[in-house]
């Protein structure tokens, strides 16, 4: 006798997955391949997702860590996370054809940092050390003009030479809640500090975290599809855990699912995806669930997204 499948309700967070900056970056690589032929070189992962990188590699993209790996006669694309000023300067020195896929919302933070420096302010950057976006933002200004603060403890201890000429900016993919706490400490310690007119954390990060908050307390377990080096994906796991679903974890794709971890008692599974994770990975996980359970899908919408970013002029027309 065939045992009946247990029922599983999937609470599907929306919005999830690709944001406008990620879609733009991928389109830049694809259009560059169509216009210039293969190979097109890409400095660093265009976005933090192996599935995306492998798909572009199959089309003729070659991913490298530094410009010295790029031949003089081929185009190179800079990743969505942004790069220090030294990178386009070196590309220009070598007369390389380069295309900048930096997310416009990251470029906005770069411009803010530059404006503060021009006004004589030291910039405190709230972010994670070693993340490409942080490296790129800190690389917009000379050494020493940007101080990195990663958490509330560092916000309490950071030393500045001139508290009256100070500003802060943030990495775009941080936890909204954690950043509020850090900013509150900086404002208490340095009342004259300048902040952005509009918060630096991007709309997609904010929306995906809000969607996770909306479902977390209703879930027995929750899965975030994304890469371990994806800041926004890792923050979604943290947000889910802090919002009522202790059994939350990151998953790169369905084949990595630990079904024993899910267990026999899970009746409501939350699923979302980081901003650099393609929707087909969500569909793949749902299909795997259907093999094991009688699945009911409940999509929970918390906001609509209609943001589109323009492509570089060189690739239009």
PDB file of C-alpha atoms in Angstrom:
ATOM      1  CA  UNK A   1       0.000   0.000   0.000  1.00  0.00           C
ATOM      2  CA  UNK A   2       1.386   3.392  -1.006  1.00  0.00           C
ATOM      3  CA  UNK A   3       1.642   5.728   1.939  1.00  0.00           C
ATOM      4  CA  UNK A   4      -0.214   9.010   1.414  1.00  0.00           C
ATOM      5  CA  UNK A   5       1.941  12.103   1.187  1.00  0.00           C
ATOM      6  CA  UNK A   6       1.826  14.472   4.106  1.00  0.00           C
ATOM      7  CA  UNK A   7       0.491  17.927   3.426  1.00  0.00           C
ATOM      8  CA  UNK A   8       2.798  20.943   3.310  1.00  0.00           C
ATOM      9  CA  UNK A   9       1.784  24.559   2.952  1.00  0.00           C
ATOM     10  CA  UNK A  10       4.477  26.714   1.367  1.00  0.00           C
ATOM     11  CA  UNK A  11       4.331  30.364   2.350  1.00  0.00           C
ATOM     12  CA  UNK A  12       6.025  32.088  -0.557  1.00  0.00           C
ATOM     13  CA  UNK A  13       7.389  35.531   0.285  1.00  0.00           C
ATOM     14  CA  UNK A  14       6.847  38.254  -2.296  1.00  0.00           C
ATOM     15  CA  UNK A  15       8.793  40.209  -3.379  1.00  0.00           C
ATOM     16  CA  UNK A  16      11.758  37.850  -3.571  1.00  0.00           C
ATOM     17  CA  UNK A  17      14.626  37.118  -5.933  1.00  0.00           C
ATOM     18  CA  UNK A  18      16.121  39.384  -8.565  1.00  0.00           C
ATOM     19  CA  UNK A  19      16.159  43.136  -7.993  1.00  0.00           C
ATOM     20  CA  UNK A  20      16.524  45.792 -10.680  1.00  0.00           C
ATOM     21  CA  UNK A  21      20.266  46.173 -10.056  1.00  0.00           C
ATOM     22  CA  UNK A  22      20.894  42.453 -10.508  1.00  0.00           C
ATOM     23  CA  UNK A  23      18.740  42.285 -13.648  1.00  0.00           C
ATOM     24  CA  UNK A  24      20.632  45.251 -15.104  1.00  0.00           C
ATOM     25  CA  UNK A  25      24.035  43.712 -14.334  1.00  0.00           C
ATOM     26  CA  UNK A  26      23.138  40.404 -15.980  1.00  0.00           C
ATOM     27  CA  UNK A  27      21.737  42.215 -19.024  1.00  0.00           C
ATOM     28  CA  UNK A  28      24.973  44.190 -19.353  1.00  0.00           C
ATOM     29  CA  UNK A  29      27.013  40.981 -19.604  1.00  0.00           C
ATOM     30  CA  UNK A  30      24.536  39.371 -22.011  1.00  0.00           C
ATOM     31  CA  UNK A  31      24.369  42.455 -24.262  1.00  0.00           C
ATOM     32  CA  UNK A  32      28.138  42.830 -24.206  1.00  0.00           C
ATOM     33  CA  UNK A  33      28.445  39.217 -25.394  1.00  0.00           C
ATOM     34  CA  UNK A  34      25.914  39.884 -28.164  1.00  0.00           C
ATOM     35  CA  UNK A  35      27.652  43.101 -29.270  1.00  0.00           C
ATOM     36  CA  UNK A  36      31.333  42.233 -28.882  1.00  0.00           C
ATOM     37  CA  UNK A  37      31.293  38.444 -29.089  1.00  0.00           C
ATOM     38  CA  UNK A  38      32.906  36.078 -26.627  1.00  0.00           C
ATOM     39  CA  UNK A  39      34.797  36.138 -24.476  1.00  0.00           C
ATOM     40  CA  UNK A  40      33.686  39.083 -22.357  1.00  0.00           C
ATOM     41  CA  UNK A  41      35.593  39.339 -19.101  1.00  0.00           C
ATOM     42  CA  UNK A  42      33.889  40.108 -15.802  1.00  0.00           C
ATOM     43  CA  UNK A  43      35.828  41.348 -12.779  1.00  0.00           C
ATOM     44  CA  UNK A  44      34.525  39.357  -9.791  1.00  0.00           C
ATOM     45  CA  UNK A  45      31.185  37.538  -9.752  1.00  0.00           C
ATOM     46  CA  UNK A  46      28.722  39.808 -11.543  1.00  0.00           C
ATOM     47  CA  UNK A  47      26.290  39.038  -8.697  1.00  0.00           C
ATOM     48  CA  UNK A  48      26.686  36.622  -5.801  1.00  0.00           C
ATOM     49  CA  UNK A  49      25.051  33.520  -7.227  1.00  0.00           C
ATOM     50  CA  UNK A  50      26.803  30.525  -8.762  1.00  0.00           C
ATOM     51  CA  UNK A  51      23.818  29.596 -10.920  1.00  0.00           C
ATOM     52  CA  UNK A  52      23.914  33.040 -12.558  1.00  0.00           C
ATOM     53  CA  UNK A  53      27.685  32.947 -12.979  1.00  0.00           C
ATOM     54  CA  UNK A  54      27.641  29.471 -14.526  1.00  0.00           C
ATOM     55  CA  UNK A  55      24.866  30.455 -16.955  1.00  0.00           C
ATOM     56  CA  UNK A  56      26.903  33.447 -18.132  1.00  0.00           C
ATOM     57  CA  UNK A  57      30.055  31.343 -18.389  1.00  0.00           C
ATOM     58  CA  UNK A  58      28.153  28.994 -20.693  1.00  0.00           C
ATOM     59  CA  UNK A  59      27.406  31.988 -22.936  1.00  0.00           C
ATOM     60  CA  UNK A  60      31.051  33.065 -23.122  1.00  0.00           C
ATOM     61  CA  UNK A  61      31.760  35.187 -20.041  1.00  0.00           C
ATOM     62  CA  UNK A  62      35.068  34.708 -18.242  1.00  0.00           C
ATOM     63  CA  UNK A  63      35.199  35.705 -14.576  1.00  0.00           C
ATOM     64  CA  UNK A  64      38.462  37.016 -13.169  1.00  0.00           C
ATOM     65  CA  UNK A  65      39.566  38.570  -9.900  1.00  0.00           C
ATOM     66  CA  UNK A  66      41.722  41.416 -11.218  1.00  0.00           C
ATOM     67  CA  UNK A  67      42.263  43.427 -14.400  1.00  0.00           C
ATOM     68  CA  UNK A  68      45.706  41.969 -15.029  1.00  0.00           C
ATOM     69  CA  UNK A  69      43.915  38.779 -16.102  1.00  0.00           C
ATOM     70  CA  UNK A  70      42.067  40.651 -18.873  1.00  0.00           C
ATOM     71  CA  UNK A  71      43.746  40.864 -22.326  1.00  0.00           C
ATOM     72  CA  UNK A  72      44.043  44.299 -23.906  1.00  0.00           C
ATOM     73  CA  UNK A  73      41.717  43.525 -26.812  1.00  0.00           C
ATOM     74  CA  UNK A  74      38.645  42.266 -24.922  1.00  0.00           C
ATOM     75  CA  UNK A  75      35.898  44.122 -23.012  1.00  0.00           C
ATOM     76  CA  UNK A  76      35.569  43.851 -19.250  1.00  0.00           C
ATOM     77  CA  UNK A  77      32.503  44.360 -17.050  1.00  0.00           C
ATOM     78  CA  UNK A  78      32.693  45.550 -13.440  1.00  0.00           C
ATOM     79  CA  UNK A  79      30.360  43.724 -11.055  1.00  0.00           C
ATOM     80  CA  UNK A  80      27.117  45.070  -9.574  1.00  0.00           C
ATOM     81  CA  UNK A  81      28.822  45.596  -6.198  1.00  0.00           C
ATOM     82  CA  UNK A  82      30.961  48.481  -7.415  1.00  0.00           C
ATOM     83  CA  UNK A  83      34.736  48.919  -7.561  1.00  0.00           C
ATOM     84  CA  UNK A  84      37.350  51.258  -6.056  1.00  0.00           C
ATOM     85  CA  UNK A  85      38.318  54.222  -8.224  1.00  0.00           C
ATOM     86  CA  UNK A  86      41.671  52.616  -8.939  1.00  0.00           C
ATOM     87  CA  UNK A  87      39.994  49.932 -11.080  1.00  0.00           C
ATOM     88  CA  UNK A  88      38.448  52.133 -13.833  1.00  0.00           C
ATOM     89  CA  UNK A  89      41.582  54.300 -13.670  1.00  0.00           C
ATOM     90  CA  UNK A  90      43.730  51.264 -14.479  1.00  0.00           C
ATOM     91  CA  UNK A  91      41.301  50.165 -17.215  1.00  0.00           C
ATOM     92  CA  UNK A  92      41.506  53.636 -18.771  1.00  0.00           C
ATOM     93  CA  UNK A  93      45.311  53.620 -18.557  1.00  0.00           C
ATOM     94  CA  UNK A  94      45.349  50.360 -20.518  1.00  0.00           C
ATOM     95  CA  UNK A  95      42.720  51.656 -22.973  1.00  0.00           C
ATOM     96  CA  UNK A  96      40.438  48.745 -22.114  1.00  0.00           C
ATOM     97  CA  UNK A  97      36.813  48.815 -23.185  1.00  0.00           C
ATOM     98  CA  UNK A  98      35.052  48.599 -19.840  1.00  0.00           C
ATOM     99  CA  UNK A  99      31.389  48.554 -18.858  1.00  0.00           C
ATOM    100  CA  UNK A 100      30.327  49.455 -15.338  1.00  0.00           C
ATOM    101  CA  UNK A 101      27.515  47.238 -14.014  1.00  0.00           C
ATOM    102  CA  UNK A 102      27.599  48.854 -10.551  1.00  0.00           C
ATOM    103  CA  UNK A 103      24.057  49.039  -9.188  1.00  0.00           C
ATOM    104  CA  UNK A 104      22.873  52.672  -9.431  1.00  0.00           C
ATOM    105  CA  UNK A 105      21.897  52.550  -5.753  1.00  0.00           C
ATOM    106  CA  UNK A 106      25.483  51.633  -4.866  1.00  0.00           C
ATOM    107  CA  UNK A 107      26.737  54.429  -7.133  1.00  0.00           C
ATOM    108  CA  UNK A 108      24.473  56.778  -5.150  1.00  0.00           C
ATOM    109  CA  UNK A 109      26.351  55.850  -1.971  1.00  0.00           C
ATOM    110  CA  UNK A 110      29.657  56.471  -3.776  1.00  0.00           C
ATOM    111  CA  UNK A 111      28.532  59.967  -4.761  1.00  0.00           C
ATOM    112  CA  UNK A 112      27.354  60.698  -1.223  1.00  0.00           C
ATOM    113  CA  UNK A 113      30.748  59.703   0.170  1.00  0.00           C
ATOM    114  CA  UNK A 114      32.504  61.935  -2.355  1.00  0.00           C
ATOM    115  CA  UNK A 115      30.301  64.919  -1.506  1.00  0.00           C
ATOM    116  CA  UNK A 116      30.993  64.508   2.205  1.00  0.00           C
ATOM    117  CA  UNK A 117      34.733  64.309   1.548  1.00  0.00           C
ATOM    118  CA  UNK A 118      34.568  67.476  -0.551  1.00  0.00           C
ATOM    119  CA  UNK A 119      32.918  69.180   2.435  1.00  0.00           C
ATOM    120  CA  UNK A 120      35.769  68.095   4.690  1.00  0.00           C
ATOM    121  CA  UNK A 121      33.882  65.360   6.518  1.00  0.00           C
ATOM    122  CA  UNK A 122      35.154  61.965   7.581  1.00  0.00           C
ATOM    123  CA  UNK A 123      32.722  59.232   6.501  1.00  0.00           C
ATOM    124  CA  UNK A 124      31.677  56.373   8.776  1.00  0.00           C
ATOM    125  CA  UNK A 125      30.598  53.472   6.568  1.00  0.00           C
ATOM    126  CA  UNK A 126      28.269  50.939   8.171  1.00  0.00           C
ATOM    127  CA  UNK A 127      28.935  47.596   6.498  1.00  0.00           C
ATOM    128  CA  UNK A 128      30.751  44.258   6.501  1.00  0.00           C
ATOM    129  CA  UNK A 129      34.526  44.156   6.144  1.00  0.00           C
ATOM    130  CA  UNK A 130      35.732  42.418   2.998  1.00  0.00           C
ATOM    131  CA  UNK A 131      32.424  42.612   1.131  1.00  0.00           C
ATOM    132  CA  UNK A 132      33.020  43.828  -2.459  1.00  0.00           C
ATOM    133  CA  UNK A 133      30.510  46.654  -2.034  1.00  0.00           C
ATOM    134  CA  UNK A 134      32.326  47.917   1.070  1.00  0.00           C
ATOM    135  CA  UNK A 135      35.707  47.646  -0.666  1.00  0.00           C
ATOM    136  CA  UNK A 136      34.307  49.614  -3.594  1.00  0.00           C
ATOM    137  CA  UNK A 137      32.756  52.329  -1.439  1.00  0.00           C
ATOM    138  CA  UNK A 138      35.837  52.761   0.736  1.00  0.00           C
ATOM    139  CA  UNK A 139      37.889  52.905  -2.453  1.00  0.00           C
ATOM    140  CA  UNK A 140      36.094  56.060  -3.605  1.00  0.00           C
ATOM    141  CA  UNK A 141      38.081  58.146  -1.105  1.00  0.00           C
ATOM    142  CA  UNK A 142      41.726  58.346  -0.029  1.00  0.00           C
ATOM    143  CA  UNK A 143      42.835  56.019   2.790  1.00  0.00           C
ATOM    144  CA  UNK A 144      41.758  57.221   6.212  1.00  0.00           C
ATOM    145  CA  UNK A 145      38.765  59.249   5.041  1.00  0.00           C
ATOM    146  CA  UNK A 146      36.363  56.317   5.527  1.00  0.00           C
ATOM    147  CA  UNK A 147      35.999  54.494   8.849  1.00  0.00           C
ATOM    148  CA  UNK A 148      34.237  51.110   8.795  1.00  0.00           C
ATOM    149  CA  UNK A 149      31.737  50.228  11.539  1.00  0.00           C
ATOM    150  CA  UNK A 150      30.285  46.712  11.465  1.00  0.00           C
ATOM    151  CA  UNK A 151      28.113  46.489  14.573  1.00  0.00           C
ATOM    152  CA  UNK A 152      26.780  48.294  17.648  1.00  0.00           C
ATOM    153  CA  UNK A 153      29.942  47.549  19.645  1.00  0.00           C
ATOM    154  CA  UNK A 154      32.116  49.275  17.052  1.00  0.00           C
ATOM    155  CA  UNK A 155      29.626  52.144  16.852  1.00  0.00           C
ATOM    156  CA  UNK A 156      30.134  52.684  20.581  1.00  0.00           C
ATOM    157  CA  UNK A 157      33.929  52.612  20.334  1.00  0.00           C
ATOM    158  CA  UNK A 158      34.819  54.214  16.976  1.00  0.00           C
ATOM    159  CA  UNK A 159      37.159  57.172  17.474  1.00  0.00           C
ATOM    160  CA  UNK A 160      36.968  60.221  15.215  1.00  0.00           C
ATOM    161  CA  UNK A 161      39.299  63.201  15.014  1.00  0.00           C
ATOM    162  CA  UNK A 162      36.604  65.832  14.424  1.00  0.00           C
ATOM    163  CA  UNK A 163      33.083  65.008  15.679  1.00  0.00           C
ATOM    164  CA  UNK A 164      31.706  68.196  14.090  1.00  0.00           C
ATOM    165  CA  UNK A 165      32.752  67.140  10.570  1.00  0.00           C
ATOM    166  CA  UNK A 166      31.348  63.669  10.298  1.00  0.00           C
ATOM    167  CA  UNK A 167      28.904  61.763   8.079  1.00  0.00           C
ATOM    168  CA  UNK A 168      27.681  58.209   7.749  1.00  0.00           C
ATOM    169  CA  UNK A 169      26.710  55.983   4.845  1.00  0.00           C
ATOM    170  CA  UNK A 170      25.689  52.322   4.713  1.00  0.00           C
ATOM    171  CA  UNK A 171      26.167  49.245   2.627  1.00  0.00           C
ATOM    172  CA  UNK A 172      22.955  48.750   0.641  1.00  0.00           C
ATOM    173  CA  UNK A 173      22.281  45.147   1.706  1.00  0.00           C
ATOM    174  CA  UNK A 174      22.288  45.344   5.501  1.00  0.00           C
ATOM    175  CA  UNK A 175      19.652  44.319   8.016  1.00  0.00           C
ATOM    176  CA  UNK A 176      17.284  47.260   8.349  1.00  0.00           C
ATOM    177  CA  UNK A 177      16.782  46.627  12.077  1.00  0.00           C
ATOM    178  CA  UNK A 178      20.481  46.259  12.892  1.00  0.00           C
ATOM    179  CA  UNK A 179      21.350  49.401  10.949  1.00  0.00           C
ATOM    180  CA  UNK A 180      18.744  51.455  12.826  1.00  0.00           C
ATOM    181  CA  UNK A 181      20.439  50.499  16.090  1.00  0.00           C
ATOM    182  CA  UNK A 182      23.915  51.418  14.799  1.00  0.00           C
ATOM    183  CA  UNK A 183      22.729  54.759  13.425  1.00  0.00           C
ATOM    184  CA  UNK A 184      21.015  55.562  16.742  1.00  0.00           C
ATOM    185  CA  UNK A 185      24.308  55.059  18.584  1.00  0.00           C
ATOM    186  CA  UNK A 186      26.238  57.209  16.111  1.00  0.00           C
ATOM    187  CA  UNK A 187      23.648  60.003  16.385  1.00  0.00           C
ATOM    188  CA  UNK A 188      23.761  59.845  20.176  1.00  0.00           C
ATOM    189  CA  UNK A 189      27.568  59.963  20.261  1.00  0.00           C
ATOM    190  CA  UNK A 190      27.947  62.488  17.443  1.00  0.00           C
ATOM    191  CA  UNK A 191      24.869  64.761  17.324  1.00  0.00           C
ATOM    192  CA  UNK A 192      26.294  66.790  14.418  1.00  0.00           C
ATOM    193  CA  UNK A 193      26.732  63.754  12.147  1.00  0.00           C
ATOM    194  CA  UNK A 194      25.318  64.054   8.622  1.00  0.00           C
ATOM    195  CA  UNK A 195      23.252  61.213   7.191  1.00  0.00           C
ATOM    196  CA  UNK A 196      21.802  60.459   3.761  1.00  0.00           C
ATOM    197  CA  UNK A 197      18.631  62.298   2.712  1.00  0.00           C
ATOM    198  CA  UNK A 198      17.161  58.877   1.933  1.00  0.00           C
ATOM    199  CA  UNK A 199      18.432  55.748   3.632  1.00  0.00           C
ATOM    200  CA  UNK A 200      21.165  53.882   1.742  1.00  0.00           C
ATOM    201  CA  UNK A 201      19.711  50.404   2.315  1.00  0.00           C
ATOM    202  CA  UNK A 202      18.148  49.668  -1.047  1.00  0.00           C
ATOM    203  CA  UNK A 203      14.456  49.197  -1.744  1.00  0.00           C
ATOM    204  CA  UNK A 204      14.939  45.529  -2.652  1.00  0.00           C
ATOM    205  CA  UNK A 205      16.740  44.674   0.585  1.00  0.00           C
ATOM    206  CA  UNK A 206      14.074  46.498   2.606  1.00  0.00           C
ATOM    207  CA  UNK A 207      11.183  44.874   0.718  1.00  0.00           C
ATOM    208  CA  UNK A 208      12.566  41.335   0.946  1.00  0.00           C
ATOM    209  CA  UNK A 209      13.162  41.690   4.670  1.00  0.00           C
ATOM    210  CA  UNK A 210       9.627  43.014   5.174  1.00  0.00           C
ATOM    211  CA  UNK A 211       8.205  40.063   3.231  1.00  0.00           C
ATOM    212  CA  UNK A 212      10.127  37.608   5.408  1.00  0.00           C
ATOM    213  CA  UNK A 213       8.891  39.341   8.566  1.00  0.00           C
ATOM    214  CA  UNK A 214       5.330  38.909   7.292  1.00  0.00           C
ATOM    215  CA  UNK A 215       5.589  35.117   7.095  1.00  0.00           C
ATOM    216  CA  UNK A 216       8.263  34.091   9.617  1.00  0.00           C
ATOM    217  CA  UNK A 217       6.048  33.729  12.701  1.00  0.00           C
ATOM    218  CA  UNK A 218       3.607  31.542  10.727  1.00  0.00           C
ATOM    219  CA  UNK A 219       6.308  29.120   9.531  1.00  0.00           C
ATOM    220  CA  UNK A 220       7.594  25.936  11.143  1.00  0.00           C
ATOM    221  CA  UNK A 221      10.741  26.294   9.021  1.00  0.00           C
ATOM    222  CA  UNK A 222      11.978  28.812   6.488  1.00  0.00           C
ATOM    223  CA  UNK A 223      14.451  28.561   3.617  1.00  0.00           C
ATOM    224  CA  UNK A 224      16.272  31.457   1.983  1.00  0.00           C
ATOM    225  CA  UNK A 225      17.596  30.588  -1.457  1.00  0.00           C
ATOM    226  CA  UNK A 226      20.843  32.415  -2.009  1.00  0.00           C
ATOM    227  CA  UNK A 227      24.618  32.252  -1.805  1.00  0.00           C
ATOM    228  CA  UNK A 228      26.657  32.226   1.418  1.00  0.00           C
ATOM    229  CA  UNK A 229      28.672  35.231   0.138  1.00  0.00           C
ATOM    230  CA  UNK A 230      25.464  37.163  -0.605  1.00  0.00           C
ATOM    231  CA  UNK A 231      25.001  39.772   2.127  1.00  0.00           C
ATOM    232  CA  UNK A 232      21.308  40.363   1.439  1.00  0.00           C
ATOM    233  CA  UNK A 233      20.588  36.600   1.499  1.00  0.00           C
ATOM    234  CA  UNK A 234      22.402  36.078   4.801  1.00  0.00           C
ATOM    235  CA  UNK A 235      20.514  39.015   6.300  1.00  0.00           C
ATOM    236  CA  UNK A 236      17.212  37.372   5.295  1.00  0.00           C
ATOM    237  CA  UNK A 237      18.117  34.302   7.366  1.00  0.00           C
ATOM    238  CA  UNK A 238      18.858  36.548  10.331  1.00  0.00           C
ATOM    239  CA  UNK A 239      15.618  38.482   9.881  1.00  0.00           C
ATOM    240  CA  UNK A 240      13.584  35.258   9.689  1.00  0.00           C
ATOM    241  CA  UNK A 241      15.219  33.915  12.858  1.00  0.00           C
ATOM    242  CA  UNK A 242      14.668  37.171  14.721  1.00  0.00           C
ATOM    243  CA  UNK A 243      11.062  37.447  13.507  1.00  0.00           C
ATOM    244  CA  UNK A 244       9.750  34.185  14.898  1.00  0.00           C
ATOM    245  CA  UNK A 245      11.107  31.275  12.852  1.00  0.00           C
ATOM    246  CA  UNK A 246      14.061  29.750  14.711  1.00  0.00           C
ATOM    247  CA  UNK A 247      14.418  27.020  12.072  1.00  0.00           C
ATOM    248  CA  UNK A 248      15.681  29.185   9.235  1.00  0.00           C
ATOM    249  CA  UNK A 249      18.587  28.474   6.961  1.00  0.00           C
ATOM    250  CA  UNK A 250      20.280  29.359   3.696  1.00  0.00           C
ATOM    251  CA  UNK A 251      20.068  27.019   0.722  1.00  0.00           C
ATOM    252  CA  UNK A 252      21.890  27.451  -2.577  1.00  0.00           C
ATOM    253  CA  UNK A 253      19.537  25.198  -4.539  1.00  0.00           C
ATOM    254  CA  UNK A 254      17.067  22.338  -4.133  1.00  0.00           C
ATOM    255  CA  UNK A 255      19.735  19.641  -4.429  1.00  0.00           C
ATOM    256  CA  UNK A 256      21.296  20.938  -1.212  1.00  0.00           C
ATOM    257  CA  UNK A 257      18.104  20.561   0.821  1.00  0.00           C
ATOM    258  CA  UNK A 258      18.481  18.533   4.011  1.00  0.00           C
ATOM    259  CA  UNK A 259      15.096  16.814   4.230  1.00  0.00           C
ATOM    260  CA  UNK A 260      15.950  15.352   7.644  1.00  0.00           C
ATOM    261  CA  UNK A 261      16.438  18.930   8.903  1.00  0.00           C
ATOM    262  CA  UNK A 262      12.965  19.731   7.615  1.00  0.00           C
ATOM    263  CA  UNK A 263      11.633  16.736   9.535  1.00  0.00           C
ATOM    264  CA  UNK A 264       8.192  15.166   9.792  1.00  0.00           C
ATOM    265  CA  UNK A 265       6.485  17.856  11.832  1.00  0.00           C
ATOM    266  CA  UNK A 266       6.819  20.790   9.473  1.00  0.00           C
ATOM    267  CA  UNK A 267       3.438  21.779   8.108  1.00  0.00           C
ATOM    268  CA  UNK A 268       4.253  25.319   6.957  1.00  0.00           C
ATOM    269  CA  UNK A 269       7.482  26.017   5.093  1.00  0.00           C
ATOM    270  CA  UNK A 270       8.491  29.572   4.243  1.00  0.00           C
ATOM    271  CA  UNK A 271      10.470  30.162   1.059  1.00  0.00           C
ATOM    272  CA  UNK A 272      12.130  33.326  -0.174  1.00  0.00           C
ATOM    273  CA  UNK A 273      15.148  34.179  -2.321  1.00  0.00           C
ATOM    274  CA  UNK A 274      17.889  36.760  -2.059  1.00  0.00           C
ATOM    275  CA  UNK A 275      18.125  39.592  -4.566  1.00  0.00           C
ATOM    276  CA  UNK A 276      20.722  37.761  -6.669  1.00  0.00           C
ATOM    277  CA  UNK A 277      18.914  34.394  -6.791  1.00  0.00           C
ATOM    278  CA  UNK A 278      16.951  33.546  -9.981  1.00  0.00           C
ATOM    279  CA  UNK A 279      13.321  32.464  -9.743  1.00  0.00           C
ATOM    280  CA  UNK A 280      14.019  29.085 -11.355  1.00  0.00           C
ATOM    281  CA  UNK A 281      15.818  28.059  -8.140  1.00  0.00           C
ATOM    282  CA  UNK A 282      12.621  28.767  -6.190  1.00  0.00           C
ATOM    283  CA  UNK A 283      10.613  26.730  -8.692  1.00  0.00           C
ATOM    284  CA  UNK A 284      13.165  23.920  -8.433  1.00  0.00           C
ATOM    285  CA  UNK A 285      12.740  23.754  -4.649  1.00  0.00           C
ATOM    286  CA  UNK A 286       8.944  23.804  -4.887  1.00  0.00           C
ATOM    287  CA  UNK A 287       9.096  20.928  -7.414  1.00  0.00           C
ATOM    288  CA  UNK A 288      11.279  18.927  -5.001  1.00  0.00           C
ATOM    289  CA  UNK A 289       8.760  19.556  -2.233  1.00  0.00           C
ATOM    290  CA  UNK A 290       5.955  18.267  -4.471  1.00  0.00           C
ATOM    291  CA  UNK A 291       7.779  14.929  -4.817  1.00  0.00           C
ATOM    292  CA  UNK A 292       7.543  14.440  -1.069  1.00  0.00           C
ATOM    293  CA  UNK A 293       4.403  16.303   0.016  1.00  0.00           C
ATOM    294  CA  UNK A 294       0.965  17.345  -1.060  1.00  0.00           C
ATOM    295  CA  UNK A 295       1.854  20.972  -1.523  1.00  0.00           C
ATOM    296  CA  UNK A 296      -0.386  24.011  -1.190  1.00  0.00           C
ATOM    297  CA  UNK A 297       1.122  27.358  -2.189  1.00  0.00           C
ATOM    298  CA  UNK A 298       0.193  30.560  -0.382  1.00  0.00           C
ATOM    299  CA  UNK A 299       1.969  33.571  -1.846  1.00  0.00           C
ATOM    300  CA  UNK A 300       2.204  36.440   0.627  1.00  0.00           C
ATOM    301  CA  UNK A 301       2.581  39.847  -1.060  1.00  0.00           C
ATOM    302  CA  UNK A 302       3.811  42.793   1.000  1.00  0.00           C
ATOM    303  CA  UNK A 303       4.750  45.239  -1.778  1.00  0.00           C
ATOM    304  CA  UNK A 304       4.986  45.650  -5.536  1.00  0.00           C
ATOM    305  CA  UNK A 305       8.225  46.525  -7.322  1.00  0.00           C
ATOM    306  CA  UNK A 306       8.368  48.427 -10.604  1.00  0.00           C
ATOM    307  CA  UNK A 307      11.956  49.705 -10.542  1.00  0.00           C
ATOM    308  CA  UNK A 308      13.951  49.493 -13.788  1.00  0.00           C
ATOM    309  CA  UNK A 309      17.485  50.826 -14.252  1.00  0.00           C
ATOM    310  CA  UNK A 310      18.824  52.056 -17.581  1.00  0.00           C
ATOM    311  CA  UNK A 311      21.623  50.214 -19.365  1.00  0.00           C
ATOM    312  CA  UNK A 312      24.914  51.929 -20.278  1.00  0.00           C
ATOM    313  CA  UNK A 313      24.688  54.000 -23.465  1.00  0.00           C
ATOM    314  CA  UNK A 314      27.245  51.774 -25.194  1.00  0.00           C
ATOM    315  CA  UNK A 315      24.790  48.837 -25.086  1.00  0.00           C
ATOM    316  CA  UNK A 316      21.593  50.630 -26.089  1.00  0.00           C
ATOM    317  CA  UNK A 317      20.411  50.639 -29.682  1.00  0.00           C
TER     318      UNK A 317
END
